[in-house]
Amino acid sequence: MATFLDFASWVLIVSGGAFMLIGGLGLLRLPDVFTRMHGASLIDTLGAALILGGFMLQAGFTLVTAKLVMILIFIFFTSPATTYALARAALYSGVMPKTDAESVKRAESAAASGRDGSSKTS
């Protein structure tokens, strides 16, 4: 049984490290700040969860596991909130997301013709 737990914990730790590495590559390869934040926040949360899950299997049912669960809960609540705050700060400072020109033209023409669902008052 101990061999199975060791194997399972190392699979979780290595896969979590792989997800973290993929998230780091996403920070380098994605085009703008918004897509970088999206990719990094999702991948890093999953990677941290997998790594902490592996640590929990290594620790067994101890006080260390309870502390790791508290860290995991903290990460699950703070990571999305941090990403939201960063995105709002970027929008507030004037950073606009990169979009392709065709979708921007469609949105502008839809807004001009009133087909965007919003009610315009004159």
Coordinates of C-alpha atoms in Angstrom, one line a residue:
M1 CA 0.0 0.0 0.0
A2 CA 2.9 2.4 0.8
T3 CA 4.4 1.8 -2.7
F4 CA 1.1 2.7 -4.3
L5 CA 0.7 5.9 -2.3
D6 CA 4.3 6.9 -3.1
F7 CA 3.7 6.3 -6.8
A8 CA 0.4 8.2 -6.8
S9 CA 1.9 11.1 -4.9
W10 CA 4.8 11.4 -7.3
V11 CA 2.5 11.2 -10.3
L12 CA 0.6 14.2 -8.8
I13 CA 3.7 16.1 -8.0
V14 CA 5.3 15.6 -11.4
S15 CA 2.1 16.4 -13.2
G16 CA 1.6 19.5 -11.1
G17 CA 5.1 20.6 -12.0
A18 CA 4.4 20.0 -15.7
F19 CA 1.2 22.2 -15.5
M20 CA 3.3 24.9 -13.8
L21 CA 5.9 24.7 -16.6
I22 CA 3.1 24.9 -19.2
G23 CA 1.7 28.0 -17.4
G24 CA 5.2 29.6 -17.5
L25 CA 5.5 28.9 -21.2
G26 CA 2.0 30.5 -21.6
L27 CA 3.3 33.7 -20.0
L28 CA 6.0 33.9 -22.6
R29 CA 4.0 32.9 -25.7
L30 CA 0.5 34.5 -25.3
P31 CA 0.0 37.8 -27.0
D32 CA -1.4 40.2 -24.4
V33 CA -1.8 40.8 -20.7
F34 CA -5.3 39.4 -20.5
T35 CA -4.7 36.1 -22.2
R36 CA -1.5 35.7 -20.1
M37 CA -3.5 36.3 -16.9
H38 CA -6.1 33.8 -18.0
G39 CA -3.7 31.1 -18.9
A40 CA -1.5 31.6 -15.9
S41 CA -4.3 31.8 -13.3
L42 CA -6.0 28.6 -14.5
I43 CA -2.9 26.5 -15.0
D44 CA -1.1 27.7 -11.8
T45 CA -4.2 26.9 -9.6
L46 CA -4.4 23.4 -11.1
G47 CA -0.7 22.9 -10.8
A48 CA -0.6 24.0 -7.2
A49 CA -3.6 21.8 -6.4
L50 CA -1.9 18.7 -7.9
I51 CA 1.4 19.4 -6.1
L52 CA -0.3 19.9 -2.8
G53 CA -2.3 16.8 -3.4
G54 CA 0.9 14.9 -3.9
F55 CA 2.3 16.3 -0.7
M56 CA -0.9 15.3 1.2
L57 CA -0.5 11.7 0.1
Q58 CA 3.1 11.8 1.2
A59 CA 2.2 13.3 4.6
G60 CA -0.6 10.9 5.4
F61 CA -3.4 11.8 7.8
T62 CA -1.5 14.2 10.0
L63 CA -1.5 17.9 11.0
V64 CA 0.6 18.6 8.0
T65 CA -2.2 17.5 5.7
A66 CA -4.6 19.8 7.5
K67 CA -2.2 22.7 6.9
L68 CA -1.8 21.8 3.3
V69 CA -5.6 21.7 2.9
M70 CA -5.8 25.3 4.4
I71 CA -3.1 26.4 1.9
L72 CA -5.1 24.9 -0.9
I73 CA -8.3 26.6 0.1
F74 CA -6.4 29.9 0.4
I75 CA -5.0 29.4 -3.2
F76 CA -8.4 28.6 -4.6
F77 CA -9.9 31.8 -3.2
T78 CA -7.1 34.2 -3.8
S79 CA -6.0 33.2 -7.3
P80 CA -9.3 34.1 -9.1
A81 CA -9.6 37.3 -7.0
T82 CA -6.1 38.4 -7.8
T83 CA -6.6 37.7 -11.5
Y84 CA -9.8 39.7 -11.5
A85 CA -8.1 42.6 -9.7
L86 CA -5.2 42.6 -12.1
A87 CA -7.5 42.6 -15.1
R88 CA -9.6 45.5 -13.7
A89 CA -6.4 47.4 -13.0
A90 CA -5.2 46.8 -16.6
L91 CA -8.5 48.0 -18.1
Y92 CA -8.5 51.0 -15.8
S93 CA -5.0 52.0 -16.8
G94 CA -6.0 51.9 -20.5
V95 CA -4.7 48.5 -21.6
M96 CA -7.0 47.1 -24.2
P97 CA -7.2 43.4 -25.1
K98 CA -5.8 42.5 -28.5
T99 CA -8.6 41.4 -30.9
D100 CA -8.7 40.7 -34.6
A101 CA -9.9 43.5 -36.8
E102 CA -12.8 41.6 -38.2
S103 CA -14.5 41.0 -34.9
V104 CA -14.0 44.6 -33.9
K105 CA -15.7 45.8 -37.1
R106 CA -18.6 43.4 -36.5
A107 CA -19.0 44.7 -33.0
E108 CA -18.9 48.3 -34.1
S109 CA -21.4 47.8 -36.9
A110 CA -23.7 45.9 -34.5
A111 CA -23.5 48.7 -32.0
A112 CA -24.1 51.3 -34.7
S113 CA -27.2 49.6 -36.0
G114 CA -28.6 48.9 -32.5
R115 CA -28.4 45.1 -32.8
D116 CA -26.1 44.6 -29.8
G117 CA -29.1 44.3 -27.4
S118 CA -28.5 47.6 -25.6
S119 CA -31.2 50.3 -25.6
K120 CA -30.0 53.6 -26.7
T121 CA -31.7 56.7 -25.4
S122 CA -31.4 60.0 -27.1

